């Protein structure tokens, strides 16, 4: 039985994760009988918010505690000082925040939103969910139990008695049909599906780029392949500041696409590469996106839309359980999708980084029952990747930019190496290859040139600092910069070595290098910070700003501890001093 209650679901997402979670919640509430649209916050006419009774907000945090791009207009309106404090007196709401606890301003956008909604008279239906990507279960570590309680409270708002969600019910977003009269030459479908035919929705100032250089800059004998990739623009002039990022959406490899179609063929699924897909709306509150309202082959979707390297969520196994007709596989899928089966799901999927294609091969009897509709719910979508720009906008006269890209390849208990989707795709981009991207403001906010800077950027964490230093040299204002760089070997992975050494020779930068494997005892950037504690203490007390960029695993905490315990150890409260630096923007971190 359908309720008479409208539930509006609004999302703000920088990487599309919030959108996927919002759509997942929409499916669940559809089963409960609620109705209402799922929209990006900036796509919703915010003046109508005063008439809404129930709204769920799902938002990620980007930059230095900032709201994502498709939430900015919405948020700016909410901050108007002339809004009465009882504007949202009729609203019951809940907020789901998607954050990463490795950042100081964890889930800041969600916290700000919750506070402002309350100030305007809204009543929280449930406490805010502060999901953490660093959790073993990812965002689901908080979200799964939160949603169970949220749905219970949501039912109390219903005008009818509704069933519990005792098992997953398949609710397709759209009706997807196959036209078997497609063309055979899939090479004709090489156009970017997101930007073709003028489809640029949700992209701010998209750029058409061409690869000018793609060079490995680590020694061939070194285990890590790091690329310096130079892009030039086709028609547009580039405009960016040091610390800004370039966003690119990668594509699946030919090998993974072949593997997918081999799975289809093995299980006699009538889904061919050249078939054309047609999308129709099933629900008025879930419209088909504009970029899907054009002729697209299954090959194009397999290459550009479905993420074939993603590891399956528990929801994937719930879907497989729905379609499976094999008793053993179905029972296993039910177990892996249940709250009680989270540990087994971790051991089977997340920890070994088992991909969706590998799961489809393992559960081959269930795979044979898949339909095209289910596939669009089963596969997550390829998310854009964000890279700190590693060059200045000034010397190239706004026509070029560089990225430093570490190619991701590692091993787990699975024999086949795990390969990062985006970095391995970028590794094989030939000179002359064209693609689209867009620039976002970065996390770092740099001060005026007269302020001393302490920059800690091991590995590809060097990228935003290379951009800053190049920019200041080009403008003739370089100086009073202290750069800490770290890598394994001076002769193998000292990124941009000649350039950095020239900066130091020319007096633009003071450089401190930590080569961790060039001696028996490992030396990291935090050890170099401790070694130069007196110099750094004087810089900090004279007003220096600290910037930390790089891998989020251990380095940021070790660096921070070194400043507290070694550099500022003679202060009455070194920890409080650093905390104040963070709060005032004098200590900023960007990690991944």
Coordinates of C-alpha atoms in Angstrom, one line a residue:
X1 CA 0.0 0.0 0.0
X2 CA 1.4 3.4 -0.9
X3 CA 1.6 6.2 1.7
X4 CA 0.2 9.6 1.3
X5 CA 3.5 11.0 2.6
X6 CA 6.1 12.7 0.4
X7 CA 9.7 12.2 1.3
X8 CA 12.1 14.5 -0.5
X9 CA 15.7 13.2 -0.8
X10 CA 18.3 15.9 -1.5
X11 CA 22.0 15.2 -2.0
X12 CA 25.2 17.2 -2.3
X13 CA 28.0 15.2 -3.8
X14 CA 31.5 16.0 -5.0
X15 CA 32.3 12.4 -6.1
X16 CA 28.8 11.0 -6.8
X17 CA 28.9 8.8 -3.7
X18 CA 26.2 10.9 -2.0
X19 CA 24.0 10.5 -5.1
X20 CA 24.3 6.8 -5.1
X21 CA 23.5 6.6 -1.4
X22 CA 20.5 8.9 -1.9
X23 CA 19.2 6.7 -4.6
X24 CA 19.7 3.6 -2.4
X25 CA 17.6 5.2 0.3
X26 CA 15.0 6.2 -2.3
X27 CA 14.7 2.5 -3.3
X28 CA 14.2 1.5 0.3
X29 CA 11.6 4.1 1.0
X30 CA 9.8 3.2 -2.2
X31 CA 9.3 -0.3 -0.8
X32 CA 7.8 1.3 2.3
X33 CA 5.4 3.2 0.1
X34 CA 6.8 6.7 0.3
X35 CA 7.1 8.9 -2.8
X36 CA 9.2 11.9 -3.6
X37 CA 12.1 12.9 -5.8
X38 CA 15.8 12.5 -5.5
X39 CA 17.5 15.7 -6.5
X40 CA 20.9 17.5 -6.2
X41 CA 20.4 20.3 -3.7
X42 CA 21.1 23.0 -6.4
X43 CA 18.5 21.4 -8.7
X44 CA 15.7 21.8 -6.1
X45 CA 13.8 25.1 -6.0
X46 CA 14.8 26.0 -2.5
X47 CA 11.9 28.5 -2.0
X48 CA 9.6 25.4 -1.9
X49 CA 11.4 24.1 1.2
X50 CA 9.1 25.9 3.6
X51 CA 6.2 23.6 2.3
X52 CA 8.1 20.3 2.7
X53 CA 7.2 18.0 5.6
X54 CA 9.9 15.4 5.3
X55 CA 13.3 15.8 3.8
X56 CA 16.4 13.6 4.0
X57 CA 19.7 15.4 3.2
X58 CA 22.8 13.4 2.1
X59 CA 25.9 15.4 1.7
X60 CA 29.7 15.0 1.4
X61 CA 32.3 17.4 2.6
X62 CA 35.0 18.7 0.2
X63 CA 38.0 21.0 0.5
X64 CA 38.6 22.5 3.9
X65 CA 35.2 21.6 5.3
X66 CA 33.4 23.1 2.3
X67 CA 30.1 22.1 0.8
X68 CA 30.2 20.2 -2.6
X69 CA 29.7 22.1 -5.9
X70 CA 26.0 21.0 -6.4
X71 CA 25.1 22.3 -2.9
X72 CA 26.7 25.7 -3.0
X73 CA 23.7 27.7 -4.3
X74 CA 21.3 25.9 -1.9
X75 CA 23.7 26.5 1.1
X76 CA 24.1 30.2 0.2
X77 CA 20.4 30.7 0.3
X78 CA 20.0 29.0 3.6
X79 CA 22.6 31.4 5.1
X80 CA 20.6 34.5 4.3
X81 CA 20.3 36.6 7.4
X82 CA 16.8 37.7 6.6
X83 CA 15.3 34.2 6.8
X84 CA 12.9 34.0 9.8
X85 CA 13.9 31.6 12.5
X86 CA 10.6 29.8 12.1
X87 CA 11.0 29.4 8.3
X88 CA 11.1 25.6 8.5
X89 CA 8.8 25.1 11.4
X90 CA 6.8 22.4 9.6
X91 CA 9.9 20.5 8.5
X92 CA 11.1 17.2 9.9
X93 CA 14.5 16.3 8.5
X94 CA 17.5 14.0 8.8
X95 CA 21.1 14.5 7.6
X96 CA 23.5 11.8 6.4
X97 CA 27.1 13.1 6.2
X98 CA 29.8 11.4 4.2
X99 CA 33.2 12.2 5.4
X100 CA 36.8 11.1 6.0
X101 CA 38.2 11.3 9.6
X102 CA 41.7 11.8 8.2
X103 CA 40.7 15.4 7.6
X104 CA 40.5 17.9 10.5
X105 CA 37.1 19.2 9.5
X106 CA 35.4 15.8 9.4
X107 CA 31.9 15.9 8.0
X108 CA 31.9 19.6 8.4
X109 CA 29.3 20.3 5.7
X110 CA 26.8 17.9 7.2
X111 CA 27.3 19.4 10.7
X112 CA 26.8 22.9 9.4
X113 CA 23.7 21.9 7.5
X114 CA 22.2 20.2 10.5
X115 CA 22.8 23.3 12.7
X116 CA 21.4 25.7 10.1
X117 CA 18.2 23.6 9.6
X118 CA 17.7 23.6 13.3
X119 CA 18.2 27.4 13.5
X120 CA 15.5 27.9 10.9
X121 CA 13.0 25.9 13.0
X122 CA 13.3 22.4 11.5
X123 CA 12.9 19.4 13.7
X124 CA 15.4 16.5 13.4
X125 CA 13.7 13.3 12.8
X126 CA 16.8 11.4 13.7
X127 CA 20.4 12.2 14.8
X128 CA 22.9 13.1 12.1
X129 CA 24.7 10.1 10.6
X130 CA 28.4 10.9 10.4
X131 CA 29.8 8.3 8.1
X132 CA 33.5 7.7 7.9
X133 CA 35.3 6.5 4.8
X134 CA 38.2 5.3 7.1
X135 CA 35.9 2.7 8.8
X136 CA 36.6 -0.9 7.9
X137 CA 33.1 -1.0 6.4
X138 CA 33.5 2.4 4.7
X139 CA 30.4 4.6 5.0
X140 CA 28.3 1.5 5.7
X141 CA 30.0 1.2 9.1
X142 CA 27.7 3.9 10.3
X143 CA 25.0 4.0 7.6
X144 CA 23.6 0.5 7.9
X145 CA 22.5 0.7 11.5
X146 CA 21.5 4.4 11.1
X147 CA 19.1 3.6 8.2
X148 CA 17.4 0.8 10.2
X149 CA 16.5 3.3 12.9
X150 CA 15.7 6.0 10.5
X151 CA 13.2 3.8 8.6
X152 CA 11.5 2.9 11.9
X153 CA 11.1 6.6 12.8
X154 CA 10.0 7.4 9.2
X155 CA 7.2 4.9 9.5
X156 CA 5.7 6.9 12.3
X157 CA 5.2 9.8 9.9
X158 CA 3.1 7.5 7.6
X159 CA -0.7 7.8 7.2
X160 CA -0.9 4.0 6.5
X161 CA 0.5 0.9 8.0
X162 CA 3.4 -0.2 5.9
X163 CA 5.5 -3.3 5.9
X164 CA 9.0 -3.7 7.3
X165 CA 11.8 -4.0 4.9
X166 CA 12.5 -7.6 5.7
X167 CA 14.4 -8.2 2.4
X168 CA 15.7 -6.3 -0.5
X169 CA 13.1 -5.6 -3.2
X170 CA 14.3 -4.8 -6.6
X171 CA 13.1 -1.3 -7.6
X172 CA 14.7 -0.2 -10.9
X173 CA 15.5 3.4 -11.3
X174 CA 14.6 3.3 -15.0
X175 CA 13.3 0.9 -17.6
X176 CA 16.2 -0.3 -19.7
X177 CA 15.7 -2.1 -23.0
X178 CA 18.0 -3.5 -25.6
X179 CA 17.8 -2.7 -29.3
X180 CA 19.5 -5.6 -31.1
X181 CA 19.6 -3.7 -34.3
X182 CA 22.7 -1.7 -33.2
X183 CA 25.8 -1.3 -35.4
X184 CA 28.6 -3.8 -35.3
X185 CA 31.5 -1.3 -35.2
X186 CA 31.9 -0.3 -31.6
X187 CA 34.8 2.0 -32.4
X188 CA 32.2 4.5 -33.7
X189 CA 31.1 4.9 -30.1
X190 CA 34.3 6.4 -28.7
X191 CA 32.8 9.8 -27.8
X192 CA 32.6 10.8 -24.2
X193 CA 29.0 9.9 -23.1
X194 CA 29.0 12.6 -20.4
X195 CA 30.0 15.5 -22.6
X196 CA 28.7 14.5 -26.0
X197 CA 25.8 16.4 -27.7
X198 CA 26.3 19.3 -25.3
X199 CA 25.7 17.3 -22.2
X200 CA 27.6 19.3 -19.6
X201 CA 25.1 19.2 -16.7
X202 CA 26.7 19.1 -13.2
X203 CA 30.1 20.1 -14.7
X204 CA 31.4 23.6 -14.0
X205 CA 33.4 24.9 -17.0
X206 CA 34.3 21.6 -18.6
X207 CA 37.7 21.6 -20.4
X208 CA 38.6 19.8 -23.6
X209 CA 42.2 18.6 -23.1
X210 CA 44.9 16.8 -25.0
X211 CA 47.8 14.8 -23.7
X212 CA 51.1 16.6 -24.6
X213 CA 53.5 14.5 -22.5
X214 CA 53.1 11.3 -20.5
X215 CA 56.4 10.4 -19.0
X216 CA 57.6 8.0 -16.2
X217 CA 59.8 10.0 -13.8
X218 CA 60.8 7.2 -11.5
X219 CA 63.7 4.8 -12.4
X220 CA 62.7 1.8 -14.4
X221 CA 64.1 -0.5 -11.7
X222 CA 61.8 1.1 -9.0
X223 CA 58.6 -0.7 -8.1
X224 CA 56.5 2.5 -8.3
X225 CA 55.7 4.0 -11.6
X226 CA 55.0 7.7 -11.2
X227 CA 54.0 9.7 -14.3
X228 CA 54.4 13.4 -15.0
X229 CA 51.5 14.0 -17.4
X230 CA 51.1 17.3 -19.2
X231 CA 47.8 18.4 -20.6
X232 CA 47.2 21.3 -23.1
X233 CA 43.8 22.8 -23.8
X234 CA 42.1 22.5 -27.1
X235 CA 40.1 25.8 -27.2
X236 CA 39.9 27.2 -23.7
X237 CA 42.4 29.2 -21.6
X238 CA 43.1 27.6 -18.2
X239 CA 42.6 29.5 -15.0
X240 CA 43.6 28.0 -11.7
X241 CA 45.4 28.8 -8.5
X242 CA 48.0 26.7 -6.6
X243 CA 46.3 24.0 -4.7
X244 CA 43.4 23.6 -7.2
X245 CA 42.5 20.2 -8.6
X246 CA 41.8 18.7 -12.0
X247 CA 39.0 16.2 -12.1
X248 CA 38.9 13.4 -14.7
X249 CA 36.6 10.5 -15.2
X250 CA 38.6 7.4 -16.3
X251 CA 37.5 4.5 -18.5
X252 CA 37.7 0.7 -18.0
X253 CA 40.5 -1.2 -19.6
X254 CA 40.0 -3.2 -22.7
X255 CA 40.9 -6.4 -20.7
X256 CA 38.1 -5.7 -18.2
X257 CA 35.6 -4.9 -20.8
X258 CA 36.5 -8.2 -22.6
X259 CA 36.1 -10.1 -19.4
X260 CA 32.6 -8.6 -18.9
X261 CA 31.4 -9.7 -22.3
X262 CA 33.0 -13.1 -21.8
X263 CA 30.9 -13.5 -18.7
X264 CA 27.8 -12.5 -20.7
X265 CA 28.6 -15.0 -23.4
X266 CA 29.5 -17.8 -21.0
X267 CA 26.1 -17.5 -19.3
X268 CA 24.2 -17.1 -22.5
X269 CA 23.1 -13.6 -21.6
X270 CA 21.8 -11.9 -24.7
X271 CA 23.8 -8.7 -24.1
X272 CA 26.1 -7.8 -27.0
X273 CA 28.6 -4.9 -27.3
X274 CA 26.9 -3.4 -30.3
X275 CA 23.3 -3.5 -28.9
X276 CA 21.8 -0.1 -28.4
X277 CA 20.3 0.8 -25.0
X278 CA 17.1 2.8 -24.5
X279 CA 16.2 4.3 -21.2
X280 CA 12.6 5.2 -20.1
X281 CA 11.4 6.6 -16.8
X282 CA 9.7 4.1 -14.4
X283 CA 9.0 6.7 -11.7
X284 CA 8.2 10.4 -12.0
X285 CA 10.5 11.1 -9.1
X286 CA 13.5 9.4 -10.7
X287 CA 14.1 10.9 -14.1
X288 CA 16.6 9.6 -16.7
X289 CA 19.7 11.7 -16.7
X290 CA 20.3 13.8 -19.8
X291 CA 23.4 12.0 -20.9
X292 CA 21.4 8.7 -21.1
X293 CA 18.8 10.2 -23.4
X294 CA 20.9 9.5 -26.4
X295 CA 21.8 6.3 -28.4
X296 CA 24.4 4.5 -26.4
X297 CA 25.8 1.0 -27.0
X298 CA 26.3 -1.6 -24.3
X299 CA 30.1 -1.2 -25.1
X300 CA 30.0 2.5 -24.2
X301 CA 28.2 1.8 -21.0
X302 CA 30.7 -1.0 -20.1
X303 CA 33.7 1.3 -20.9
X304 CA 32.5 4.6 -19.4
X305 CA 29.7 4.1 -17.0
X306 CA 30.0 0.8 -15.0
X307 CA 32.9 0.6 -12.6
X308 CA 34.3 -2.9 -13.4
X309 CA 37.1 -2.6 -10.8
X310 CA 34.8 -1.7 -7.9
X311 CA 34.5 -4.1 -5.0
X312 CA 30.8 -5.1 -4.4
X313 CA 28.9 -3.6 -1.6
X314 CA 26.6 -5.8 0.5
X315 CA 23.7 -4.4 -1.5
X316 CA 25.2 -6.2 -4.6
X317 CA 24.8 -9.6 -2.8
X318 CA 21.2 -8.7 -1.8
X319 CA 20.4 -8.2 -5.5
X320 CA 22.2 -11.4 -6.5
X321 CA 20.1 -13.2 -3.9
X322 CA 16.9 -11.9 -5.4
X323 CA 17.7 -13.2 -8.9
X324 CA 19.5 -16.4 -7.9
X325 CA 17.7 -19.8 -8.4
X326 CA 20.6 -21.8 -6.9
X327 CA 20.0 -22.7 -3.3
X328 CA 23.6 -22.6 -2.1
X329 CA 24.6 -19.4 -3.9
X330 CA 21.4 -17.7 -2.8
X331 CA 22.0 -18.6 0.9
X332 CA 25.6 -17.4 0.6
X333 CA 24.5 -14.1 -1.0
X334 CA 21.9 -13.6 1.8
X335 CA 24.6 -14.1 4.4
X336 CA 27.1 -11.7 2.7
X337 CA 24.4 -9.0 2.5
X338 CA 23.2 -9.3 6.1
X339 CA 24.4 -7.3 9.1
X340 CA 25.6 -10.5 10.7
X341 CA 27.7 -11.3 7.6
X342 CA 29.6 -8.0 7.6
X343 CA 32.8 -9.6 8.8
X344 CA 32.6 -12.3 6.1
X345 CA 31.9 -9.7 3.5
X346 CA 35.0 -7.8 4.6
X347 CA 37.1 -10.9 4.3
X348 CA 35.7 -11.9 1.0
X349 CA 35.4 -8.5 -0.7
X350 CA 36.9 -5.4 0.8
X351 CA 40.1 -6.7 2.4
X352 CA 41.3 -8.6 -0.7
X353 CA 39.8 -6.0 -3.0
X354 CA 37.8 -8.5 -4.9
X355 CA 36.2 -6.9 -8.0
X356 CA 32.6 -7.1 -9.2
X357 CA 33.8 -9.2 -12.2
X358 CA 35.5 -11.7 -10.0
X359 CA 32.4 -12.0 -7.8
X360 CA 30.2 -12.6 -10.9
X361 CA 32.5 -15.4 -11.9
X362 CA 32.4 -16.9 -8.3
X363 CA 28.6 -16.8 -8.2
X364 CA 28.2 -18.0 -11.8
X365 CA 24.8 -19.7 -11.4
X366 CA 23.4 -16.4 -10.0
X367 CA 25.1 -14.4 -12.7
X368 CA 23.3 -16.5 -15.4
X369 CA 20.0 -15.0 -14.2
X370 CA 20.9 -11.4 -14.5
X371 CA 18.9 -9.0 -16.7
X372 CA 19.9 -5.6 -18.1
X373 CA 17.7 -3.8 -15.5
X374 CA 19.5 -5.6 -12.6
X375 CA 22.9 -4.9 -14.1
X376 CA 22.3 -1.2 -13.9
X377 CA 21.7 -1.6 -10.1
X378 CA 24.4 -4.1 -9.6
X379 CA 27.3 -2.0 -11.0
X380 CA 28.3 1.1 -9.3
X381 CA 29.2 4.0 -11.6
X382 CA 32.7 5.2 -12.4
X383 CA 33.5 8.2 -10.2
X384 CA 35.6 11.2 -11.3
X385 CA 39.1 11.3 -9.7
X386 CA 40.6 14.4 -8.4
X387 CA 44.3 15.3 -8.8
X388 CA 46.2 18.3 -7.3
X389 CA 47.5 20.3 -10.2
X390 CA 51.3 20.1 -10.2
X391 CA 52.2 23.2 -12.2
X392 CA 51.6 27.0 -12.3
X393 CA 49.1 28.6 -14.5
X394 CA 51.5 31.5 -15.2
X395 CA 54.4 30.2 -17.2
X396 CA 52.3 28.3 -19.8
X397 CA 50.1 31.4 -20.3
X398 CA 47.1 29.4 -19.3
X399 CA 47.4 26.7 -21.9
X400 CA 48.9 23.8 -20.0
X401 CA 48.9 22.0 -16.7
X402 CA 50.8 19.0 -15.1
X403 CA 49.7 16.2 -12.9
X404 CA 51.9 13.8 -10.8
X405 CA 50.2 10.4 -11.0
X406 CA 51.3 7.4 -9.0
X407 CA 50.2 4.2 -10.8
X408 CA 48.4 2.0 -8.3
X409 CA 49.3 -1.7 -8.4
X410 CA 49.5 -3.9 -5.4
X411 CA 49.0 -7.5 -4.2
X412 CA 46.5 -9.1 -1.9
X413 CA 45.8 -12.8 -1.1
X414 CA 44.2 -12.9 -4.6
X415 CA 46.9 -14.0 -7.1
X416 CA 46.0 -11.4 -9.8
X417 CA 47.5 -8.0 -9.0
X418 CA 45.1 -5.2 -8.0
X419 CA 45.2 -2.3 -10.4
X420 CA 43.9 1.2 -9.7
X421 CA 41.3 2.1 -12.4
X422 CA 42.2 5.7 -13.0
X423 CA 46.0 5.6 -12.6
X424 CA 46.4 2.6 -14.9
X425 CA 44.1 4.2 -17.5
X426 CA 46.1 7.4 -17.4
X427 CA 49.4 5.5 -17.6
X428 CA 48.4 4.3 -21.1
X429 CA 47.1 7.6 -22.5
X430 CA 49.0 8.3 -25.6
X431 CA 50.3 11.7 -26.7
X432 CA 47.6 13.4 -28.7
X433 CA 44.7 11.6 -26.9
X434 CA 41.9 14.0 -26.1
X435 CA 39.6 13.9 -23.0
X436 CA 37.5 16.1 -20.8
X437 CA 38.0 17.3 -17.3
X438 CA 37.2 20.2 -15.0
X439 CA 38.9 22.2 -12.3
X440 CA 37.8 22.6 -8.7
X441 CA 39.1 24.8 -6.0
X442 CA 41.5 22.9 -3.8
X443 CA 41.8 22.3 -0.1
X444 CA 44.8 24.6 0.5
X445 CA 44.4 28.3 1.0
X446 CA 47.9 29.9 0.7
X447 CA 48.7 33.2 2.4
X448 CA 50.5 36.3 0.9
X449 CA 54.1 35.8 -0.2
X450 CA 55.6 37.5 2.8
X451 CA 54.3 34.8 5.2
X452 CA 56.8 32.0 5.8
X453 CA 55.7 28.6 4.6
X454 CA 56.6 25.1 5.8
X455 CA 55.6 22.5 3.2
X456 CA 55.6 18.8 3.8
X457 CA 55.0 16.8 0.6
X458 CA 56.4 13.3 0.4
X459 CA 55.9 11.4 -2.9
X460 CA 53.1 12.8 -5.1
X461 CA 52.2 15.0 -2.2
X462 CA 54.7 17.3 -3.9
X463 CA 52.1 18.2 -6.5
X464 CA 50.3 21.3 -5.0
X465 CA 53.7 22.6 -3.7
X466 CA 55.3 22.4 -7.1
X467 CA 52.4 24.4 -8.4
X468 CA 52.8 27.0 -5.7
X469 CA 56.6 27.3 -6.0
X470 CA 56.4 27.6 -9.8
X471 CA 53.7 30.2 -9.5
X472 CA 55.7 32.3 -7.0
X473 CA 58.9 32.0 -9.0
X474 CA 57.1 33.1 -12.2
X475 CA 55.6 36.1 -10.3
X476 CA 59.0 37.0 -8.8
X477 CA 57.8 36.6 -5.2
X478 CA 59.4 33.3 -4.2
X479 CA 61.3 33.0 -1.0
X480 CA 60.9 32.1 2.7
X481 CA 59.7 28.6 1.7
X482 CA 60.8 25.5 3.5
X483 CA 60.0 22.3 1.6
X484 CA 60.2 18.8 3.1
X485 CA 60.2 16.0 0.5
X486 CA 60.4 12.3 1.1
X487 CA 60.8 9.2 -1.0
X488 CA 62.6 5.8 -0.8
X489 CA 65.7 6.3 -2.8
X490 CA 67.5 9.5 -4.0
X491 CA 68.5 7.9 -7.3
X492 CA 65.1 6.1 -8.0
X493 CA 62.1 8.1 -6.9
X494 CA 63.2 11.7 -6.2
X495 CA 60.4 13.3 -8.1
X496 CA 61.3 16.4 -10.1
X497 CA 64.8 16.2 -8.7
X498 CA 66.5 18.6 -11.0
X499 CA 63.8 21.2 -10.6
X500 CA 63.9 21.0 -6.8
X501 CA 67.6 21.2 -6.7
X502 CA 67.6 24.3 -8.9
X503 CA 65.0 26.0 -6.7
X504 CA 67.4 25.5 -3.8
X505 CA 70.5 26.6 -5.8
X506 CA 68.6 29.8 -6.9
X507 CA 67.6 30.5 -3.3
X508 CA 63.9 30.2 -3.8
X509 CA 63.4 27.3 -1.4
X510 CA 65.1 25.6 1.5
X511 CA 64.9 21.9 0.8
X512 CA 65.0 19.0 3.4
X513 CA 64.9 15.5 1.9
X514 CA 64.2 12.2 3.6
X515 CA 65.3 9.1 1.6
X516 CA 63.9 6.4 3.8
X517 CA 65.7 3.4 2.2
X518 CA 69.2 4.9 1.4
X519 CA 70.5 3.8 4.8
X520 CA 70.0 1.0 7.2
X521 CA 67.7 3.0 9.6
X522 CA 64.6 4.4 7.9
X523 CA 64.4 8.2 7.7
X524 CA 61.0 9.9 7.0
X525 CA 59.9 13.5 6.8
X526 CA 58.9 13.5 10.5
X527 CA 62.5 12.7 11.4
X528 CA 63.7 15.6 9.3
X529 CA 61.2 17.9 11.0
X530 CA 62.6 16.8 14.4
X531 CA 66.2 17.3 13.1
X532 CA 65.5 20.9 12.2
X533 CA 63.3 21.6 15.2
X534 CA 65.0 24.9 16.2
X535 CA 64.6 26.5 12.7
X536 CA 61.0 25.3 12.4
X537 CA 60.1 26.6 15.9
X538 CA 61.4 30.0 15.2
X539 CA 59.5 30.1 11.8
X540 CA 56.2 28.9 13.5
X541 CA 56.5 31.5 16.3
X542 CA 57.1 34.2 13.7
X543 CA 53.9 33.3 12.0
X544 CA 54.7 30.5 9.5
X545 CA 52.0 28.4 7.9
X546 CA 52.3 24.6 7.7
X547 CA 50.9 22.6 4.8
X548 CA 50.9 18.7 4.7
X549 CA 50.1 16.8 1.5
X550 CA 50.3 13.1 0.7
X551 CA 49.2 9.6 1.7
X552 CA 46.7 9.6 4.6
X553 CA 47.8 6.3 6.2
X554 CA 50.4 7.3 8.8
X555 CA 52.3 10.3 7.5
X556 CA 49.9 13.1 8.5
X557 CA 49.7 11.9 12.1
X558 CA 53.4 11.3 12.4
X559 CA 54.2 14.8 11.1
X560 CA 51.7 16.4 13.4
X561 CA 53.1 14.5 16.4
X562 CA 56.6 15.6 15.4
X563 CA 55.6 19.2 15.5
X564 CA 53.9 18.8 18.9
X565 CA 56.4 16.5 20.6
X566 CA 59.7 17.8 19.1
X567 CA 59.4 21.3 17.6
X568 CA 57.0 22.8 20.0
X569 CA 57.8 20.6 23.0
X570 CA 59.0 23.5 25.2
X571 CA 55.7 25.4 24.9
X572 CA 53.2 25.0 27.8
X573 CA 50.6 23.4 25.5
X574 CA 52.2 22.4 22.2
X575 CA 49.1 20.3 21.3
X576 CA 46.8 23.2 21.9
X577 CA 49.0 25.5 19.9
X578 CA 48.8 23.2 16.9
X579 CA 45.1 22.8 17.4
X580 CA 44.7 26.6 17.3
X581 CA 46.9 26.6 14.1
X582 CA 44.4 24.2 12.5
X583 CA 41.4 26.3 13.5
X584 CA 42.9 29.5 12.2
X585 CA 44.1 28.0 8.9
X586 CA 47.8 28.1 9.7
X587 CA 48.0 24.3 9.6
X588 CA 46.3 22.7 6.6
X589 CA 46.3 19.1 5.4
X590 CA 45.3 17.4 2.1
X591 CA 45.6 13.6 2.2
X592 CA 44.3 10.7 0.2

